[in-house]
Short mmCIF file of C-alpha atoms and ligand atoms in Angstrom, two decimals:
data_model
loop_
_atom_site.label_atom_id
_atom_site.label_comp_id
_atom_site.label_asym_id
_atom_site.label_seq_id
_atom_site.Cartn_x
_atom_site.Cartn_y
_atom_site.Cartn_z
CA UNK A 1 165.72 191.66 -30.65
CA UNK A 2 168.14 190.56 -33.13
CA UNK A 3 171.44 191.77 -32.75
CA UNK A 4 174.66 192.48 -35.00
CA UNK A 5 177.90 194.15 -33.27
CA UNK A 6 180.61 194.88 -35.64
CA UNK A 7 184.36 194.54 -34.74
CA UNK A 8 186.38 191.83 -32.99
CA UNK A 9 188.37 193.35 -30.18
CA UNK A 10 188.02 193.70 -26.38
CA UNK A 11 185.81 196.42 -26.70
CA UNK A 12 183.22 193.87 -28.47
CA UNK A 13 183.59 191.10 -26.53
CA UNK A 14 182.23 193.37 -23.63
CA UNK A 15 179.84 195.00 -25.72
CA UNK A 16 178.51 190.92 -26.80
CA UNK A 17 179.21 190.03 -23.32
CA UNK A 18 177.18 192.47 -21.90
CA UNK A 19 173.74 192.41 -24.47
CA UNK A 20 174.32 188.40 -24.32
CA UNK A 21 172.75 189.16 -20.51
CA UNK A 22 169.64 190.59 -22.19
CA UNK A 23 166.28 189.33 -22.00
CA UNK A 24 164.99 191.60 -24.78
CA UNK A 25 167.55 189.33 -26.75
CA UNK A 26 166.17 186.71 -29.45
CA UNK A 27 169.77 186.11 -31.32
CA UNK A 28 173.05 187.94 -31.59
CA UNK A 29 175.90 187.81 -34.42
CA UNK A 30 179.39 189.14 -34.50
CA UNK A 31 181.23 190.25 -37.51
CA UNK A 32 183.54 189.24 -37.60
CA UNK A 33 183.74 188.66 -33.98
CA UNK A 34 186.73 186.33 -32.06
CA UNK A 35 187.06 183.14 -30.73
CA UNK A 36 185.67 184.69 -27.07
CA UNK A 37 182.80 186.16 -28.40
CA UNK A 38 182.06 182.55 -30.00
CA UNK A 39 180.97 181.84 -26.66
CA UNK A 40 178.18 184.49 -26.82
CA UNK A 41 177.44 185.04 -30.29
CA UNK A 42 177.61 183.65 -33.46
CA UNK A 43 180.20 185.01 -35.34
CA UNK A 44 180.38 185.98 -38.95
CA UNK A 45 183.06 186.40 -41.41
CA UNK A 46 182.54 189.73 -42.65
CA UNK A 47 184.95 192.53 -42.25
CA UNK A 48 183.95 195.51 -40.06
CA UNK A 49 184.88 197.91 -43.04
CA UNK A 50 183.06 195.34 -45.86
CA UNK A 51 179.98 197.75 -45.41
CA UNK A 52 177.41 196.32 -48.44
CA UNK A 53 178.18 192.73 -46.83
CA UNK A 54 177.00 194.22 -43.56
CA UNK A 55 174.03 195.71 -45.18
CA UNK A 56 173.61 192.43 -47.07
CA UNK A 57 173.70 190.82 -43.93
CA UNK A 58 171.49 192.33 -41.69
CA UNK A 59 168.94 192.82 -44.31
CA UNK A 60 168.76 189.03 -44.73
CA UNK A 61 168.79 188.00 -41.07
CA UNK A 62 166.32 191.02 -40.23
CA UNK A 63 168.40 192.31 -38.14
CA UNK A 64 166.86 195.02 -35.28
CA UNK A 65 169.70 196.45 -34.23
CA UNK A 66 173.60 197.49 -35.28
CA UNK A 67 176.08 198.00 -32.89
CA UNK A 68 179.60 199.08 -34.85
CA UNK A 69 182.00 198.89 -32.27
CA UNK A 70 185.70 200.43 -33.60
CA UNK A 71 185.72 204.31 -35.37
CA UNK A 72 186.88 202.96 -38.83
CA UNK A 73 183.40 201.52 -40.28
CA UNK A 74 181.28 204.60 -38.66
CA UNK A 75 183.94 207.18 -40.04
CA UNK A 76 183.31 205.20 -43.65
CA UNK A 77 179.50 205.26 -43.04
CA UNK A 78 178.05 202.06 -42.09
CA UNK A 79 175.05 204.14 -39.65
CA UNK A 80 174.19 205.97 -43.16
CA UNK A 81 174.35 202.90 -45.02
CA UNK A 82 172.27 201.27 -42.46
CA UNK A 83 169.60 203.85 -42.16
CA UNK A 84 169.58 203.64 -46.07
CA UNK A 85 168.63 199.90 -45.66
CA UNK A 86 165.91 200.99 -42.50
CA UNK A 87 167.86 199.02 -40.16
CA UNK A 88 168.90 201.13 -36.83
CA UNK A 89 172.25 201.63 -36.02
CA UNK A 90 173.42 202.51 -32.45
CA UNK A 91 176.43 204.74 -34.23
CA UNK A 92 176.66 208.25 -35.73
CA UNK A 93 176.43 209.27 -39.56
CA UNK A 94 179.12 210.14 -41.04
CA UNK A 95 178.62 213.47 -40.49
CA UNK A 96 178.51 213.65 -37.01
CA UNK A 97 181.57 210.45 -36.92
CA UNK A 98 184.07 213.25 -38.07
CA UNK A 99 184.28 214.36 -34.67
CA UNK A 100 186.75 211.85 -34.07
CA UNK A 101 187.59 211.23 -37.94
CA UNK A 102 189.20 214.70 -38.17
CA UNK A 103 191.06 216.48 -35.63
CA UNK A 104 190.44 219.59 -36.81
CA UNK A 105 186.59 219.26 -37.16
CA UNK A 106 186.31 218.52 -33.27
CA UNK A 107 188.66 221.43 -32.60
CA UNK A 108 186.47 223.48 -34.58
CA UNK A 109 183.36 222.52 -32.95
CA UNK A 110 185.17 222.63 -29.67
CA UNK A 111 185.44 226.40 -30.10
CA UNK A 112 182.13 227.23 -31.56
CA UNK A 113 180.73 225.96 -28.56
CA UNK A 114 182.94 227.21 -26.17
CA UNK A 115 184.24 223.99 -25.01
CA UNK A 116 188.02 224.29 -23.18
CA UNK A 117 190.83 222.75 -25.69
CA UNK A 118 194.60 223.00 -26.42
CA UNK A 119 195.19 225.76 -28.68
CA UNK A 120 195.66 224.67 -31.76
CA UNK A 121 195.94 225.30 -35.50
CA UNK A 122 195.61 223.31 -38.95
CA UNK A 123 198.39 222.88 -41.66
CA UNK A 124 198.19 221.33 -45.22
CA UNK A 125 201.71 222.61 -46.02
CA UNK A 126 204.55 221.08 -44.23
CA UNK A 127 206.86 224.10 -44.33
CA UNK A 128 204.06 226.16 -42.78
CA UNK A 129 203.93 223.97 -39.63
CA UNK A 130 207.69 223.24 -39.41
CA UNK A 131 207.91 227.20 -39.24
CA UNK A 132 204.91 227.15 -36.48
CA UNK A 133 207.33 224.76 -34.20
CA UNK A 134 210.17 226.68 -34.59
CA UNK A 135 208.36 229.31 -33.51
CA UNK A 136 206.55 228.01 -30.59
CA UNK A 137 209.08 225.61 -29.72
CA UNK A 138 208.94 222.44 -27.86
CA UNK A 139 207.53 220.30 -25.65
CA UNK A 140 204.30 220.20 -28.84
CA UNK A 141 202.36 218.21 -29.98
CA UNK A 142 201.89 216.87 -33.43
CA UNK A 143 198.55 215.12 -35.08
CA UNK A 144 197.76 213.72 -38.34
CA UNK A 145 194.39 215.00 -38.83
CA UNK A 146 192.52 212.13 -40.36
CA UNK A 147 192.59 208.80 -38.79
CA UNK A 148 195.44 207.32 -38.45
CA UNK A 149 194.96 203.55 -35.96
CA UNK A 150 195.26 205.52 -32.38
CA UNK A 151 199.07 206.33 -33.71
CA UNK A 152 198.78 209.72 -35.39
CA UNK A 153 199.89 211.67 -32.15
CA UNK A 154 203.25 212.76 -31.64
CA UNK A 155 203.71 214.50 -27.65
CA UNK A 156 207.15 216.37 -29.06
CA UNK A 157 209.18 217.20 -25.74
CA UNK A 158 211.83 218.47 -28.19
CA UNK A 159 211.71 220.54 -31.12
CA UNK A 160 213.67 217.74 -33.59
CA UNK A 161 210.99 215.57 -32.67
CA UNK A 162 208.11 217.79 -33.69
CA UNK A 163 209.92 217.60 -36.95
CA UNK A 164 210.49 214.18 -37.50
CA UNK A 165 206.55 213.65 -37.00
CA UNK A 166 205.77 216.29 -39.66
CA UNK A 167 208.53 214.57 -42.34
CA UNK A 168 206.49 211.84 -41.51
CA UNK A 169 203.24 212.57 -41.17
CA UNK A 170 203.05 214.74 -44.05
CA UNK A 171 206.07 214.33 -46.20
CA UNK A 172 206.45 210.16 -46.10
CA UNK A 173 202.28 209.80 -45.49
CA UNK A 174 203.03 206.90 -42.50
CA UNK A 175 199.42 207.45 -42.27
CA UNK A 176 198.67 207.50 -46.05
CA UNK A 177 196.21 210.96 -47.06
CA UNK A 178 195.12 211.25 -42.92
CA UNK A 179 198.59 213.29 -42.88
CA UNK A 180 197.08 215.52 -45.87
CA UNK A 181 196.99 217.82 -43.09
CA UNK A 182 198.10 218.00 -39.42
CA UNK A 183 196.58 219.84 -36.51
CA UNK A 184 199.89 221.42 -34.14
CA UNK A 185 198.45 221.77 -30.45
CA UNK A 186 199.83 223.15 -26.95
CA UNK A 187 200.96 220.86 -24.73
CA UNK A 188 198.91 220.19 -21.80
CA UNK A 189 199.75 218.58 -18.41
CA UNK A 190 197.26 216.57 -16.19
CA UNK A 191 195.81 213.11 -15.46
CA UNK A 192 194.32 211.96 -18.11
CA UNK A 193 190.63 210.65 -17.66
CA UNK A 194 187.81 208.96 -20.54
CA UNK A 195 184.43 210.40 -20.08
CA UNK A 196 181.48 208.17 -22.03
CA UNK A 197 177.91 209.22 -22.75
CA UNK A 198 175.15 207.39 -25.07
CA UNK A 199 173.57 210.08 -27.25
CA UNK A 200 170.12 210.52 -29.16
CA UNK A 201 170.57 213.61 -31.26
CA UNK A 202 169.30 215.71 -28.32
CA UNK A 203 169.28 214.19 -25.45
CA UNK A 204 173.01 212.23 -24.00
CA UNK A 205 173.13 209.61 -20.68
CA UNK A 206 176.07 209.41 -18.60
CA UNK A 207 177.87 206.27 -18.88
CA UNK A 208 180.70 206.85 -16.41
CA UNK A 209 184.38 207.28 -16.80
CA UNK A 210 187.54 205.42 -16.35
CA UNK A 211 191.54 206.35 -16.49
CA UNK A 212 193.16 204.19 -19.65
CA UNK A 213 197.13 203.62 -19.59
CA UNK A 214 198.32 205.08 -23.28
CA UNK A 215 202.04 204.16 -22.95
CA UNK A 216 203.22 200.48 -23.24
CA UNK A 217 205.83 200.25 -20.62
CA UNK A 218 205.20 200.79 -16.14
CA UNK A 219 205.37 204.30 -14.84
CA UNK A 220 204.02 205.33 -18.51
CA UNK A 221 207.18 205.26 -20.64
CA UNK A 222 207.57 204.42 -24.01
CA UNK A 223 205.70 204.67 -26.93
CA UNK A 224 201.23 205.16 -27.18
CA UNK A 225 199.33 202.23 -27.66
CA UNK A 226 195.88 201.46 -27.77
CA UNK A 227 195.39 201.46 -24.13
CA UNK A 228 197.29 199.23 -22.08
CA UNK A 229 194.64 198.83 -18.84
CA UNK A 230 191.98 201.18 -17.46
CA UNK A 231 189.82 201.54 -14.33
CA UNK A 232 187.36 202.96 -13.06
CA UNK A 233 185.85 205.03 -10.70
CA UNK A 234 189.00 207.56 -11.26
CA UNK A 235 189.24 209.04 -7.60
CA UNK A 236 190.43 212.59 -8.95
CA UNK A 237 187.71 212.87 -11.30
CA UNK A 238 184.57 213.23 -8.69
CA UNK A 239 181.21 212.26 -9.19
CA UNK A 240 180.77 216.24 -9.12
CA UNK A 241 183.95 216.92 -11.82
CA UNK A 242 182.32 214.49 -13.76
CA UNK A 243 178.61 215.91 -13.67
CA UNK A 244 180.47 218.95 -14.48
CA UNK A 245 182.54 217.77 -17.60
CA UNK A 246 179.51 216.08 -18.84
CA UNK A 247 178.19 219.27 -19.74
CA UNK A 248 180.30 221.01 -20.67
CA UNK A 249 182.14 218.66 -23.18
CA UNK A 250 178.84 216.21 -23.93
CA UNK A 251 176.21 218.28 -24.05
CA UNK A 252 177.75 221.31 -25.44
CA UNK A 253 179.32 219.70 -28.31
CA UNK A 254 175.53 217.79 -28.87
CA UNK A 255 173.96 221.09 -29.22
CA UNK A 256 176.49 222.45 -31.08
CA UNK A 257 176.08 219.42 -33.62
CA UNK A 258 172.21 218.98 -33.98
CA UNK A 259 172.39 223.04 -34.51
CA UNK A 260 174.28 222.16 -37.76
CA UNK A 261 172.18 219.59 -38.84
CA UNK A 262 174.18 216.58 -37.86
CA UNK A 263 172.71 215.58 -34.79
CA UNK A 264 175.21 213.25 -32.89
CA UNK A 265 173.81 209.70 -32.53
CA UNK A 266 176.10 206.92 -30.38
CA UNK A 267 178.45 206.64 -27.95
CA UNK A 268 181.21 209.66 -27.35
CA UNK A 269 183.87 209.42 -25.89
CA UNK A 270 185.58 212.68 -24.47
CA UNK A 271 189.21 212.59 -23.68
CA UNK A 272 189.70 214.93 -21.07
CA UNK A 273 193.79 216.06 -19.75
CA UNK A 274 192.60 217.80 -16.36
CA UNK A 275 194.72 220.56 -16.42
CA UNK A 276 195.71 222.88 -13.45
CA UNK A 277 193.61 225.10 -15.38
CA UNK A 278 190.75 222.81 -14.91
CA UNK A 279 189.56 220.03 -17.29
CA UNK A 280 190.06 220.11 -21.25
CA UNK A 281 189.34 218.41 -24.37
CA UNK A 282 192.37 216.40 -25.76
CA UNK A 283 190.21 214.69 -28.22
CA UNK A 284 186.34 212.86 -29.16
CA UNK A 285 186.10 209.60 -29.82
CA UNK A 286 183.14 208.53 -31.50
CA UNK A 287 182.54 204.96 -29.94
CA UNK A 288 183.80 203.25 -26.58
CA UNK A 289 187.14 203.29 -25.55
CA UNK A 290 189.29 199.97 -25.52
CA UNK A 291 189.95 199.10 -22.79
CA UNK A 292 187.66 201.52 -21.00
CA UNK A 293 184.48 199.63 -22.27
CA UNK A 294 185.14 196.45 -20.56
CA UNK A 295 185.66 198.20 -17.36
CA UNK A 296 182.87 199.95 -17.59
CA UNK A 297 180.34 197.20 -18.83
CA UNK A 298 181.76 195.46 -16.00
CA UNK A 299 180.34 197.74 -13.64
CA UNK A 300 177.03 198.14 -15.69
CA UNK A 301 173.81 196.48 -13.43
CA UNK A 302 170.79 197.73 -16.22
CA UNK A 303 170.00 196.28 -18.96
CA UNK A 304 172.41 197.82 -21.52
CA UNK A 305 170.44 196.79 -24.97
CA UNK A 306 167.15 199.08 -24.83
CA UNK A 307 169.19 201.70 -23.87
CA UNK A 308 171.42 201.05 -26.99
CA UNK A 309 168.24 201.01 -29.16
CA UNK A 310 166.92 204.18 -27.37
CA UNK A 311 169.89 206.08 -28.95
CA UNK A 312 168.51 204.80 -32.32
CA UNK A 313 164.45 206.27 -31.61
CA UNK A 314 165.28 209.34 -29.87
CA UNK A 315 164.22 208.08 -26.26
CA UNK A 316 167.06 208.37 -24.22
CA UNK A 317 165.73 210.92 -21.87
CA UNK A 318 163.59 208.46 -20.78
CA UNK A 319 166.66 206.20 -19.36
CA UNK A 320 167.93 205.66 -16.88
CA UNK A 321 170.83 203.41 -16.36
CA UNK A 322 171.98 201.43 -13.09
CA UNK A 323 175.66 200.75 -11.95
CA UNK A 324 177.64 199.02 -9.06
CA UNK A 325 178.93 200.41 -6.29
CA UNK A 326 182.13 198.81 -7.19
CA UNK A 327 185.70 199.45 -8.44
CA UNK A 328 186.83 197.57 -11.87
CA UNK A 329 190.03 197.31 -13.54
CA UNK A 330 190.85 195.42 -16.87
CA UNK A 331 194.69 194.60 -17.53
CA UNK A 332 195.61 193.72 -21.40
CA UNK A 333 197.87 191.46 -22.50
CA UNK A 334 199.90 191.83 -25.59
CA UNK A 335 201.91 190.40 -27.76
CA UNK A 336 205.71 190.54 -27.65
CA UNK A 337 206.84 193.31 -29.82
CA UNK A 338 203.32 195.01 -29.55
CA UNK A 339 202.92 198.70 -30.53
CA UNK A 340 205.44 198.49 -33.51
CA UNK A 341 205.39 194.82 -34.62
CA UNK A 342 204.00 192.14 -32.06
CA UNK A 343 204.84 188.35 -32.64
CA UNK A 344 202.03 186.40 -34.00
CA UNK A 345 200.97 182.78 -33.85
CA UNK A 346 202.26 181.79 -30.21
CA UNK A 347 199.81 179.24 -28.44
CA UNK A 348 198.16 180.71 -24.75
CA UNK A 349 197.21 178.34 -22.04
CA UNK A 350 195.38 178.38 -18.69
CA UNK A 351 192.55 180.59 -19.81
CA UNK A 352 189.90 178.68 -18.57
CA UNK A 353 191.52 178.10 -14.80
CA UNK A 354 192.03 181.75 -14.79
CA UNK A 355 188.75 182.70 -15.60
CA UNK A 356 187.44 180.86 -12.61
CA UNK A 357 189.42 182.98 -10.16
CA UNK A 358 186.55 184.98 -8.47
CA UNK A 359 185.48 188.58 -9.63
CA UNK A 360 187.44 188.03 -12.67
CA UNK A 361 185.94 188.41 -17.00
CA UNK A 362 188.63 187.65 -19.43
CA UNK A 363 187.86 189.29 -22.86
CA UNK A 364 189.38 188.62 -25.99
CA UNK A 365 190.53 190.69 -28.48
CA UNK A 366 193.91 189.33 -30.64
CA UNK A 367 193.16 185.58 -30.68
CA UNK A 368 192.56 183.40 -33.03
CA UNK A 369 191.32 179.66 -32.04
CA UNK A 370 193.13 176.31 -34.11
CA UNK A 371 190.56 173.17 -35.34
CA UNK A 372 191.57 171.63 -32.44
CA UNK A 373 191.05 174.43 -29.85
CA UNK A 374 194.04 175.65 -29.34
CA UNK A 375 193.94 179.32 -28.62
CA UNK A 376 196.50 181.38 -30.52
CA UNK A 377 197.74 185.42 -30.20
CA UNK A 378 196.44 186.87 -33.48
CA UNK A 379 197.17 190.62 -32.44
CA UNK A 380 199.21 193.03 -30.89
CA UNK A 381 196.32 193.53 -27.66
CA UNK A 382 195.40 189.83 -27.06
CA UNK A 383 193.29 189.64 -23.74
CA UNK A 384 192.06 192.03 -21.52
CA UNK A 385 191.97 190.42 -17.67
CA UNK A 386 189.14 192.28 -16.23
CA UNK A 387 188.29 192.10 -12.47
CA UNK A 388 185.82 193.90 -9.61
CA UNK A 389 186.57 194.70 -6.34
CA UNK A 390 184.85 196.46 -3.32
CA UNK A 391 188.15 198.52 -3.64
CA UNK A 392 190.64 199.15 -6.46
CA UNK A 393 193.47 197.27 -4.66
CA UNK A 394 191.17 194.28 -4.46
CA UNK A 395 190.04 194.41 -7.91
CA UNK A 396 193.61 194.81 -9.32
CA UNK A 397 195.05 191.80 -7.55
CA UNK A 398 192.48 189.89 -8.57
CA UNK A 399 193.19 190.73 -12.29
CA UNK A 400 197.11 189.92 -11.26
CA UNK A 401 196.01 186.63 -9.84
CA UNK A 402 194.22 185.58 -12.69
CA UNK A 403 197.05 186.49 -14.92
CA UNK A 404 199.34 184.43 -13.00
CA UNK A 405 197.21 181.29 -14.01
CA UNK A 406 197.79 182.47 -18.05
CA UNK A 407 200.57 180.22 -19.28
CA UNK A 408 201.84 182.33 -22.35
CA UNK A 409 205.65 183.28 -22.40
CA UNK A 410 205.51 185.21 -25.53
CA UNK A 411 203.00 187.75 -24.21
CA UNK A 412 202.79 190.60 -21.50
CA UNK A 413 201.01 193.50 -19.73
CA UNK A 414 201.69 196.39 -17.67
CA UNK A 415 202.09 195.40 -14.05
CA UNK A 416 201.15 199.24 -12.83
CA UNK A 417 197.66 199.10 -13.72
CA UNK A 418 195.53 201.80 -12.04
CA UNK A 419 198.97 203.18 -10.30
CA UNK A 420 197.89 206.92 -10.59
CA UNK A 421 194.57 206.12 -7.66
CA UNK A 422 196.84 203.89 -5.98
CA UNK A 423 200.12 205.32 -5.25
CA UNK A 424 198.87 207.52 -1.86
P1 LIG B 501 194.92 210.77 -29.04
O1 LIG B 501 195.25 209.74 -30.08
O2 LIG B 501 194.42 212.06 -29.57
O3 LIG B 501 194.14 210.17 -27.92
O4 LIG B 501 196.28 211.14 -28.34
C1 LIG B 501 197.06 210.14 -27.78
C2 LIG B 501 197.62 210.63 -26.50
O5 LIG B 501 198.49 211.72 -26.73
C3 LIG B 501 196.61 211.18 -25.52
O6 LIG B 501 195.99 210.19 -24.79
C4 LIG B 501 197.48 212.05 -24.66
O7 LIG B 501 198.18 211.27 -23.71
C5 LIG B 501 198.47 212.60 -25.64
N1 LIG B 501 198.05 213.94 -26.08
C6 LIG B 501 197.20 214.26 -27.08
N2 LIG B 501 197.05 215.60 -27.16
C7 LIG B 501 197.82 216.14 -26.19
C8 LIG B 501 198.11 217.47 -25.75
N3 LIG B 501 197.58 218.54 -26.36
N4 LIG B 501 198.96 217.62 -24.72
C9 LIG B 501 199.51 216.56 -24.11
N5 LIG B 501 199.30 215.28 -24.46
C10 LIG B 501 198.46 215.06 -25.49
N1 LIG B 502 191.71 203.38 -24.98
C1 LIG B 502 191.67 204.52 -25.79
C2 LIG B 502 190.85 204.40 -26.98
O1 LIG B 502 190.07 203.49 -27.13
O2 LIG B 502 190.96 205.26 -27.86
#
């Protein structure tokens, strides 16, 4: 098979990392990839959102299979575009993408099919949902309802807060015509957990779960990120919690979109907050979580291709998938200054003695490689340090010990990683 993966984060240096392992595999490209995945595919400078270059693309190398890796290209419609073309895409239309492109849409669905969620409602006039907070008062939460980078979500614990993200979601557009409208939820309480399944259309395969760390500084304080580190297994989401939640917020939102006629096709990612009223949808995602990916892949023993291009022919009840009985973790390093304005351009050293400590995958994401092979920070999440363990305490200090042997002053991580399964 011939392979293009779109995007050129963490996420697809897994996902190239993983299919590279393939023996179904004849060639694989990566657009427009990193200087990591350069060691396991050939990269291509094309944009993820440059769609008809993609097309253009994949038509001329006769490409078999697509794998768009961030929301942004399948929320524009590169699966449509590619279908167009007859080349298979392992991502949803557009359609079926706006679970995660609009808040309000997955709400929606959430209730037709009777899936547990926040309560929530939609505004397109700013007075109208300043009026709802006062009302309903604080701690709220606030979300631009288009896309909006992962940074559309205000958690309000005070009233003047909930304001100042409606001035500036709506009023000063910080996230341009997503703010149009915002969706104003309840706040929930819980551990947060990231539930994955591959999808056909009809039929969805359990890809495991993993705990991601949204805040940027230890303890979880300060502002949402991206994900700052993950692992997985989650110990308080049970192989039975999660058979549960796997129906009841994967297959119930499948059936409730092929019974509109846009038949989910791809990876989705639930977002559960397991609440002391039992587990509930914070949001879908409509592609693999970053960091969560890696740490998953990590743990992956089947083949993962076929099973990507089973998604695309409608045979995924015919999979089965494989994993190891072990416990992963992937720390990221960022950039100085990373969520609101990280420090580019600073040179990182000792990746290649690090990534011969045992257990241990370092991914790239924000780099950026000089003529002469230097390796330079290109992004606000730089590297994620992944590492497997027979226990969690074992894989995290081998992730710690490999980031000792990174030489790169201007960057940093969380040193709590995976703290929530640890701390008994
Ligand atoms: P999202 O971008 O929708 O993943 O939201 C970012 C983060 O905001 C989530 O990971 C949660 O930590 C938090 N969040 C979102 N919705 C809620 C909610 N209804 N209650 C509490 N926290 C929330
Ligand atoms: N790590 C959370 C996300 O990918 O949205």
């Amino acid at each position: 098979m011939r392979v293009l993966v779109v995007g050129s984060g963490g996420r697809e240096h897994a996902l190239c990392w993983s299919i590279s392992a393939s023996p179904l595999l004849t060639k694989l490209w990566c657009a427009p990839g990193n200087p990591g995945i350069a060691a396991v595919a050939e990269c291509v400078p094309i944009g993820a959102l440059d769609i008809a270059a993609l097309v253009g693309f994949a038509q001329d190398n006769e490409v078999d299979l697509v794998v768009p890796g961030p929301e942004a290209p399948l929320v524009a419609g590169i699966a449509d575009a590619m279908e167009a073309a007859g080349i298979p895409c392992c991502g949803p239309s557009r359609a079926a993408a706006r679970l995660e492109g609009s808040k309000s849409f997955a709400k929606e669905i959430a209730d037709a099919a009777g899936i547990p969620t926040a309560m929530w409602q939609r505004f397109e006039d700013a007075e109208a949902a300043r009026e709802f907070v006062r009302r309903r008062g604080a701690p709220i939460v606030v979300k631009a309802d288009g896309l909006a980078a992962g940074k559309g979500v205000v958690v309000a614990m005070t009233e003047a807060e909930a304001m100042a993200a409606i001035d500036s979601i709506m009023d000063e557009r910080a996230f341009g015509d997503s703010g149009a409208a915002v969706v104003i939820e309840e706040f929930l309480t819980g551990e947060e957990v990231s539930l994955f399944a591959l999808c056909d259309g009809e039929s969805a395969l359990l890809l495991g779960s993993a705990q991601d760390h949204k805040r940027v500084g230890d303890g979880d304080v300060g502002p949402n990120t991206g994900g700052m580190g993950s692992y997985s297994p989650v110990p308080v989401f049970s192989p039975a919690l999660e058979e549960a939640c796997f129906d009841r917020f994967i297959g119930a939102a499948l059936a409730e979109m092929a019974q509109r006629g846009t038949p989910y096709r791809g990876i989705l990612y639930a977002g559960l907050m397991l609440t002391e009223h039992g587990p509930k949808l914070i949001e879908y995602n409509a592609r693999f979580g970053d960091p969560e990916c890696q740490v998953l892949l990590l743990k992956l023993k089947s083949d993962l291709l076929p099973a990507l291009a089973a998604v695309c022919d409608g045979e995924l009840s015919h999979f089965d998938l494989r994993w190891q009985d072990t416990h992963a973790i992937g720390v990221v390093l960022a950039a100085r200054g990373y969520p609101d304005a990280p420090e580019r351009g600073s040179v990182i050293r000792g990746l290649d003695k690090a990534a011969t400590e045992p257990n241990v995958q370092i991914f790239h994401a924000g780099t950026e490689a000089t003529v002469d092979g230097r390796i330079l920070a290109a992004g606000g999440r730089v590297l994620t340090v992944c590492a497997t363990g027979k226990t969690l305490a074992a894989a995290r200090e081998s992730a710690y010990r490999a980031i000792a042997q990174i030489d790169w002053p201007e960057g940093f991580c969380r040193r709590d990683i995976g703290w929530r399964a640890l701390r008994t």
